[in-house]
Short mmCIF file of C-alpha atoms in Angstrom, two decimals:
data_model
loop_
_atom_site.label_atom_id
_atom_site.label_comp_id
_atom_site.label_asym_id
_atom_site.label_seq_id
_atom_site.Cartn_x
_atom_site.Cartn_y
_atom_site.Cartn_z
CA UNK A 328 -54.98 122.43 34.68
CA UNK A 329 -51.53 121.21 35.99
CA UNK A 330 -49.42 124.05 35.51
CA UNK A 331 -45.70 123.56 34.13
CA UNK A 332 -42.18 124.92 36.18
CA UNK A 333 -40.12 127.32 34.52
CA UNK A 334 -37.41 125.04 34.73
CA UNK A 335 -39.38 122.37 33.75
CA UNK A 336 -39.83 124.26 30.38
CA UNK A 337 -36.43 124.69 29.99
CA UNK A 338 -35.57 121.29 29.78
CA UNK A 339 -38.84 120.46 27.36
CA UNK A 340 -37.99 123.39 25.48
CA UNK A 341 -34.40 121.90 24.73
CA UNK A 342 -35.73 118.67 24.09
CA UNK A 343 -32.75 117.02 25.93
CA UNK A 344 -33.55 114.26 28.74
CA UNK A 345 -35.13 115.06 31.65
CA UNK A 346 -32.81 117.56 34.07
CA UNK A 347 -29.93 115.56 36.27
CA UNK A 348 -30.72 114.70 39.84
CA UNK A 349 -27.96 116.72 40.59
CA UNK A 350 -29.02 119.77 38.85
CA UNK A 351 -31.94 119.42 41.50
CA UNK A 352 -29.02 119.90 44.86
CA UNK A 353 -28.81 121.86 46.88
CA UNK A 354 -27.70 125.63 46.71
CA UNK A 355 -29.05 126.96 43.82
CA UNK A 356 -30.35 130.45 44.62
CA UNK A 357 -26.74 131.31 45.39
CA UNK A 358 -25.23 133.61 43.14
CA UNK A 359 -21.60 132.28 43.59
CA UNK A 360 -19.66 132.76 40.65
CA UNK A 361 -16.28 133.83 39.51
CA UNK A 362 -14.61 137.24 38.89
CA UNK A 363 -15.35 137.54 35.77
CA UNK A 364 -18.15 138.59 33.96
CA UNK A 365 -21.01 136.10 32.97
CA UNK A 366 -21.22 135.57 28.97
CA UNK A 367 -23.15 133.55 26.94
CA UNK A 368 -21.40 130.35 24.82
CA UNK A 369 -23.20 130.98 21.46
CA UNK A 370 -21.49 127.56 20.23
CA UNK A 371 -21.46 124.90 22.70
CA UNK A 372 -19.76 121.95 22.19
CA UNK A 373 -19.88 119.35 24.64
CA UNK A 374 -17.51 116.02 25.38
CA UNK A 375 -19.12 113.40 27.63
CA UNK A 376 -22.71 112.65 27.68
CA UNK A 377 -23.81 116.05 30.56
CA UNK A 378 -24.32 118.93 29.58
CA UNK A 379 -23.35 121.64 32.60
CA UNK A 380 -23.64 125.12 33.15
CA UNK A 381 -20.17 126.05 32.56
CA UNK A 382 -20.86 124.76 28.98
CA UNK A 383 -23.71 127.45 28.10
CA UNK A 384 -22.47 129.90 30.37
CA UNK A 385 -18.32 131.57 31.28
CA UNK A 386 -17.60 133.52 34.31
CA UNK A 387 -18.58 131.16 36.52
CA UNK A 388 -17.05 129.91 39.68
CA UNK A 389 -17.64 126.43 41.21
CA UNK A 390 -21.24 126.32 39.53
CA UNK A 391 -19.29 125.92 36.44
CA UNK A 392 -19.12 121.96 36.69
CA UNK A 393 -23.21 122.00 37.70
CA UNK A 394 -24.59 118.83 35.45
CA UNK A 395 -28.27 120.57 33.68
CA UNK A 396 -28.87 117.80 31.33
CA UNK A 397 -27.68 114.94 28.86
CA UNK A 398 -26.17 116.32 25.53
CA UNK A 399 -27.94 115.53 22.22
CA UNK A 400 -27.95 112.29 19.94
CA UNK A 401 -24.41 112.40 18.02
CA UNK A 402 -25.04 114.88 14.99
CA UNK A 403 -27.67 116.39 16.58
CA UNK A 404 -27.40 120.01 16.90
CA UNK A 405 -30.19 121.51 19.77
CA UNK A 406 -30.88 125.14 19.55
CA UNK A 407 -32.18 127.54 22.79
CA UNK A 408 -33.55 130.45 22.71
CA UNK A 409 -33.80 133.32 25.22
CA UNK A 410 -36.94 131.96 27.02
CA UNK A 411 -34.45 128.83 28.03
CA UNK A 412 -31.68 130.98 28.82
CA UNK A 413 -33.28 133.44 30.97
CA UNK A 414 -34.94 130.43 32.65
CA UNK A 415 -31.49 128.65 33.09
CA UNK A 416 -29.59 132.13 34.65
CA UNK A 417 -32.91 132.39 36.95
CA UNK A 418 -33.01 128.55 38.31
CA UNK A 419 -29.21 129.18 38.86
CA UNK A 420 -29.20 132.73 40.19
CA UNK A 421 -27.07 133.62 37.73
CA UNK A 422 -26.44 137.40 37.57
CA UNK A 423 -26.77 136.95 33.45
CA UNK A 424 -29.48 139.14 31.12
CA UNK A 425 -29.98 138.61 27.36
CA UNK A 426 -29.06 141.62 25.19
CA UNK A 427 -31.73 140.77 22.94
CA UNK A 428 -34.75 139.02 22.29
CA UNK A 429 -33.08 137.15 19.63
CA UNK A 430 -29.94 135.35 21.73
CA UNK A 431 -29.42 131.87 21.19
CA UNK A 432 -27.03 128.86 21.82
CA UNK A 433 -26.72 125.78 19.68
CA UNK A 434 -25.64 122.97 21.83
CA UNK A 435 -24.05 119.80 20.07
CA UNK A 436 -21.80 116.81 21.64
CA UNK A 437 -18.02 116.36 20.21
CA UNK A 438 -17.72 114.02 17.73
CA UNK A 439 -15.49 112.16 15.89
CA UNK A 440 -16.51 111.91 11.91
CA UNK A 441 -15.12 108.82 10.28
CA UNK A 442 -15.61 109.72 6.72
CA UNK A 443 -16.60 107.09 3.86
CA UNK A 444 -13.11 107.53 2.76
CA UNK A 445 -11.77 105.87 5.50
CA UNK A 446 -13.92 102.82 5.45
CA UNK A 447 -13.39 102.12 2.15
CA UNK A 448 -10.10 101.73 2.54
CA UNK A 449 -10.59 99.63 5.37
CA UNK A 450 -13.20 97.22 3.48
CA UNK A 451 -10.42 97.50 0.45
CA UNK A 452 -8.11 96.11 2.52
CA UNK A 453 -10.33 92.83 4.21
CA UNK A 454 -11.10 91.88 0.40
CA UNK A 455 -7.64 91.82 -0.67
CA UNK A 456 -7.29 89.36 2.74
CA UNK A 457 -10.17 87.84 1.29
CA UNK A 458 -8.45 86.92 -2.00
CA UNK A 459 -9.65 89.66 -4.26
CA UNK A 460 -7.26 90.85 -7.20
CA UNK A 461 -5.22 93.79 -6.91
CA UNK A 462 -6.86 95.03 -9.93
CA UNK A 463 -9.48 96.09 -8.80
CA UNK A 464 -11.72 98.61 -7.43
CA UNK A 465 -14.73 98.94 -5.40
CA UNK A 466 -17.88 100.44 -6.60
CA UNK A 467 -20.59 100.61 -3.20
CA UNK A 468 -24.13 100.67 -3.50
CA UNK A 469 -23.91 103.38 -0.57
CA UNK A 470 -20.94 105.54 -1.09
CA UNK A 471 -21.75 107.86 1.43
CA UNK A 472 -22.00 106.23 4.48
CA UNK A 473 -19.77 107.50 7.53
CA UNK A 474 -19.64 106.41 11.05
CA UNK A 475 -20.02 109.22 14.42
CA UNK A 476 -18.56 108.58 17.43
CA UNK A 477 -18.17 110.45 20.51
CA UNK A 478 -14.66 112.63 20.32
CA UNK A 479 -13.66 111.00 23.73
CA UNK A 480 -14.30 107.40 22.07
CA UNK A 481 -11.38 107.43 20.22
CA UNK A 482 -11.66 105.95 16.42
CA UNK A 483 -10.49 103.46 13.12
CA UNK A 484 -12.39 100.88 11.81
CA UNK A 485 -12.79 97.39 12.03
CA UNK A 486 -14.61 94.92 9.49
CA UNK A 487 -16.13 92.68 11.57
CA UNK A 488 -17.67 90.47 9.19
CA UNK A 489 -17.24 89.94 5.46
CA UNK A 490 -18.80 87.99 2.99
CA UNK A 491 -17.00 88.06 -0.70
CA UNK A 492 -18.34 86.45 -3.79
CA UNK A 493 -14.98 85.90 -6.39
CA UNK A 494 -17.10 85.22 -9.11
CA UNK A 495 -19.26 88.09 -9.20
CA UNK A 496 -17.35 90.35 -7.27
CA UNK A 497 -20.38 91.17 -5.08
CA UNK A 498 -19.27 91.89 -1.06
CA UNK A 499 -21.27 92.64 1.83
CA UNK A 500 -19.10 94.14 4.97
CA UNK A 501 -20.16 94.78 8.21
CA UNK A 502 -17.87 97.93 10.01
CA UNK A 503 -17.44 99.05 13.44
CA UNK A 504 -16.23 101.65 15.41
CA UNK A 505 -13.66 102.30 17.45
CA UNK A 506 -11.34 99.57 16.05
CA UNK A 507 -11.06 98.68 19.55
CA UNK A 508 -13.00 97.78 22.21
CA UNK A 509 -17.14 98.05 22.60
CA UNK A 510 -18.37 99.17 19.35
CA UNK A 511 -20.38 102.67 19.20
CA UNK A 512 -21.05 103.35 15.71
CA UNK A 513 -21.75 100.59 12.86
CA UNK A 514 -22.92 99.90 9.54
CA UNK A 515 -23.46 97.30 6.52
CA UNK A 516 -21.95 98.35 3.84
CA UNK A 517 -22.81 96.26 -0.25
CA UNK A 518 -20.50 96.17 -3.17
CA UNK A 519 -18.99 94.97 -6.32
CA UNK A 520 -15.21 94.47 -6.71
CA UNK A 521 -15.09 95.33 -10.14
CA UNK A 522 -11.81 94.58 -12.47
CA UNK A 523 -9.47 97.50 -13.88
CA UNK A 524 -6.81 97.39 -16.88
CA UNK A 525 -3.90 99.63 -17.69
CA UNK A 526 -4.45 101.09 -21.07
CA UNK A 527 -2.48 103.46 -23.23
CA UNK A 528 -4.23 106.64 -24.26
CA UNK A 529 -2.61 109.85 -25.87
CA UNK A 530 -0.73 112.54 -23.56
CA UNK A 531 -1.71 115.30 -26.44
CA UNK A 532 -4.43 115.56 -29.18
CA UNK A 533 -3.72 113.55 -32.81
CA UNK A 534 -4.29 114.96 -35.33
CA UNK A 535 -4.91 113.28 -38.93
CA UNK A 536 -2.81 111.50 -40.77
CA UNK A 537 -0.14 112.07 -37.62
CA UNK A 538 1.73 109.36 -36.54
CA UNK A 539 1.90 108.01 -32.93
CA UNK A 540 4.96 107.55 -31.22
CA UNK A 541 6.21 105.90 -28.10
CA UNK A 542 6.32 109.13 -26.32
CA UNK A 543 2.81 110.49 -27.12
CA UNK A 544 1.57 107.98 -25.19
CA UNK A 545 0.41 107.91 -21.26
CA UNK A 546 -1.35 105.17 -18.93
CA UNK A 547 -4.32 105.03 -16.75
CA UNK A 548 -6.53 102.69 -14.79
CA UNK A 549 -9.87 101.81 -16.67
CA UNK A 550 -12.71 99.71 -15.87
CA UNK A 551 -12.75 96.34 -17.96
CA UNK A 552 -16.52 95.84 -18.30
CA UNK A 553 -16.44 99.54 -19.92
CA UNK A 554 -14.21 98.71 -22.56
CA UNK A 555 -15.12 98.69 -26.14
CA UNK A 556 -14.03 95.50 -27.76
CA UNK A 557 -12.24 97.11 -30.56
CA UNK A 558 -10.08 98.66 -27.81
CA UNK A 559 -6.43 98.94 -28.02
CA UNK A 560 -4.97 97.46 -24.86
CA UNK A 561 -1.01 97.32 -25.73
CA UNK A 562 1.12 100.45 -27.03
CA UNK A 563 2.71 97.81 -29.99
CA UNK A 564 -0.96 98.01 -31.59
CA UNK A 565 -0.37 102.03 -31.48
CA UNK A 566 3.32 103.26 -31.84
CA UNK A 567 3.94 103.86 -35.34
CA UNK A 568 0.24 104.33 -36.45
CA UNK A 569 -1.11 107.13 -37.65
CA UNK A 570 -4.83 108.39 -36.86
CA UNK A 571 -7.61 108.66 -39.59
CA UNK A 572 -9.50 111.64 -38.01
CA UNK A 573 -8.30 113.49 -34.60
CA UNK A 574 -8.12 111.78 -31.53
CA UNK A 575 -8.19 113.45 -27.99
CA UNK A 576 -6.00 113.50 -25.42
CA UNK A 577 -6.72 110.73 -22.51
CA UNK A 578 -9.19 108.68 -24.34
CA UNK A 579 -9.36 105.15 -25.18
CA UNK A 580 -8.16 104.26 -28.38
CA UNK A 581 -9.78 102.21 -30.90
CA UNK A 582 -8.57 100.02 -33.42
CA UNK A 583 -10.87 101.57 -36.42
CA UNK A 584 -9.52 105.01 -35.26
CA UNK A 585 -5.78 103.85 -36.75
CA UNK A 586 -4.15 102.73 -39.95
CA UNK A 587 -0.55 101.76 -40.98
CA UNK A 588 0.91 105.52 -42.21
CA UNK A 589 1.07 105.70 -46.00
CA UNK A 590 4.11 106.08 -47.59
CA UNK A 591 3.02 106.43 -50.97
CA UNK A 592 0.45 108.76 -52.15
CA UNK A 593 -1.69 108.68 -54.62
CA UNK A 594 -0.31 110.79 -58.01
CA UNK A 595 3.44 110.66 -56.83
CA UNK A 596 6.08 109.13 -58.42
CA UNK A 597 7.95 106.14 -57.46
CA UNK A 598 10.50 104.49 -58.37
CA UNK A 599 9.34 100.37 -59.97
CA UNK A 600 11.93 97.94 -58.69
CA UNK A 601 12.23 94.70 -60.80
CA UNK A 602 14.65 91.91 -58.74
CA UNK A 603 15.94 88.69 -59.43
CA UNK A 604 19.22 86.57 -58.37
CA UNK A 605 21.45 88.47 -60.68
CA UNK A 606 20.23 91.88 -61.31
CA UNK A 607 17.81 94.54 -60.46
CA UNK A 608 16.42 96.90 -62.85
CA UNK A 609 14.77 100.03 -62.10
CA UNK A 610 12.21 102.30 -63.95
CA UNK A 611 10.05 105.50 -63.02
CA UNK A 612 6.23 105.32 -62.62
CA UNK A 613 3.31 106.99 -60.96
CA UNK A 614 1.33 105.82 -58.13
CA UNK A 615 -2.59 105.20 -59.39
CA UNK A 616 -3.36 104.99 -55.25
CA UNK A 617 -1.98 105.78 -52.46
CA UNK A 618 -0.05 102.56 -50.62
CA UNK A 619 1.37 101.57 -47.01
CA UNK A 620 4.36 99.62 -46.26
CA UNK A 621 3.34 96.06 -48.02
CA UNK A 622 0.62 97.03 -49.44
CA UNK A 623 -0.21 96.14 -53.26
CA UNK A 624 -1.01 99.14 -55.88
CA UNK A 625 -1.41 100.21 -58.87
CA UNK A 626 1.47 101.84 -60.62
CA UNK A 627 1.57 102.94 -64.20
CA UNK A 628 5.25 103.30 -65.92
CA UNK A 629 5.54 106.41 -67.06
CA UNK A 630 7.98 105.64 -70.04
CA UNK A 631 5.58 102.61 -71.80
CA UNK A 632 2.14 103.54 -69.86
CA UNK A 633 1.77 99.88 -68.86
CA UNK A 634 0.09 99.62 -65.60
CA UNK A 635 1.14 96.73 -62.94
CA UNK A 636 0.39 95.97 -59.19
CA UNK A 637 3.47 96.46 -57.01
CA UNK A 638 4.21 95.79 -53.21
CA UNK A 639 5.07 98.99 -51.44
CA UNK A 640 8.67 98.45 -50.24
CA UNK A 641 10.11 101.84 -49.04
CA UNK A 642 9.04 105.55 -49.50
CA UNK A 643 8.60 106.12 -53.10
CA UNK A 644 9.58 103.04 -53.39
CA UNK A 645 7.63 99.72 -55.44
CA UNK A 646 8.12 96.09 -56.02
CA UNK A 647 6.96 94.15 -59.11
CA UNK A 648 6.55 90.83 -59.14
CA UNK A 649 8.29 89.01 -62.44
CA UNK A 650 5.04 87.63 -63.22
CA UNK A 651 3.65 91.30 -63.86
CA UNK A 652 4.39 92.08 -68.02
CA UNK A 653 6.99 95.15 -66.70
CA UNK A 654 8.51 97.17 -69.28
CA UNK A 655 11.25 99.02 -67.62
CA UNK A 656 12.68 100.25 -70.68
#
């Protein structure tokens, strides 16, 4: 059987390319390094697509720049063991020795990370070219995709094609990087542009019974196809209600979750206003139910007994009609 250099391991062992021809020149039983002494790079790092010996290894002299191999696939991190590295320092002459069996290096090329973030925006931005609202947002059917490029490429983002559907809001985007010349890195990227609202919702819990005012109230962005259809969309369909049962702070507000605030309540008594063109006469009664502003209810006069509907007026305060049988005496 065929047996299998040392150095021949090494390179398997890393699972890199095959070694450089120039890690195969001349010189290499020559122990010519620098001053210092030889360490080993636990984290290596590498920009460009060669790996060299001055990358795994400092101390060295001139040997430093010597090319070993090509540098992994971007986000690809290669680990070595001490077999590799006492195979490396022996091919090299390196005057290096592992401290234990257990030393390692993990090699990896520099990259640049363009995160999902960024292309987003960058997709955001063709569709509004495009024609698509600004109310809108996007909602991807991958929302974690990200581009690598080498460090040394340079980066940004360019959409170089895009395909938008108004009607349904669906979008399919092609991206590339660098923005700029030869692309490295690229994906496809699917959508829907979907359409948002402003609605008011409550800076601070309601409780019941309280009425809303102007300044209880706060905005936010919310999705239109997830809105109830008993929402309330506009803060004149709130201000001055009050809320039958608590409502929360930042939540959407319904219509059934308000009423017009009662000014009347039920057992009080009010005062029974009787009005024509030339006089108005007043007399006590007691409210049979409670009553909002223009409401009709039933009010019995306290003096005769006689019971009558009445239009709430004012606080405490009740119309009757002159076709009601009011005894005000």
């Amino acid at each position: 059987m065929r047996r299998i250099s040392l150095a021949g391991l090494v390179f398997l062992a890393l699972g890199l390319l095959a070694p450089l021809a120039a890690a195969e020149s001349k010189g290499s039983n020559t122990p010519e390094t620098g001053d210092g002494i030889i360490t080993l790079n636990r984290d290596v790092v590498v920009e460009g697509d060669i790996v060299r010996l001055g990358d795994i290894f400092s101390g060295l002299g001139e040997k430093s720049e010597t090319a070993i191999a090509r540098t992994p696939a971007l986000g690809k991190k290669v680990p070595v063991g001490v077999r590799w590295l006492t195979a490396v320092a022996q091919k090299y002459a390196l005057p290096w020795r592992a401290s234990s069996r257990l030393d390692k290096a993990i090699i990896q090329r520099a990259v640049t990370i363009i995160p999902p973030q960024q292309i987003k925006a960058r997709v955001e931005e063709a569709l509004f070219d495009e024609g698509m609202q600004q109310n809108a947002m996007l909602e991807f059917d991958t929302p974690s995709v990200q581009l690598l490029l080498p460090r040394e490429q340079g980066d940004g983002v360019a959409v170089t094609n895009l395909s938008f559907d108004a009607t349904s809001g669906r979008f399919t985007a092609q991206v590339a990087a660098p923005a700029e010349g030869v692309p490295v890195a690229k994906a496809t990227l699917r959508g829907r542009a979907i359409r948002v609202v402003d609605v008011p919702v409550l800076r601070r819990r309601i409780d019941a019974g309280e009425v809303i005012r102007t300044d209880d109230l706060d905005w936010i962005s919310h999705r239109a196809d997830r809105l109830m259809r008993n929402a309330l969309l506009d803060s004149d369909s709130i201000v001055g209600k009050s809320a039958r049962r608590p409502i929360g702070a930042g939540v959407v507000i319904k219509a059934s979750e308000l009423r017009t605030p009662q000014v009347i309540t039920k057992n009080s008594l009010v005062t029974i206003r009787l009005e024509t063109e030339r006089m108005v006469l007043t007399a006590q009664g007691r409210a049979l139910e409670a009553g909002t502003m223009g409401e009709a209810i039933q009010v019995m006069n306290t003096k005769s007994n006689s019971i009558i509907s009445a239009e709430v007026v004012g606080r405490g305060t009740v119309r009757a009609a002159l076709t009601n049988n009011v005894v005000i005496n």
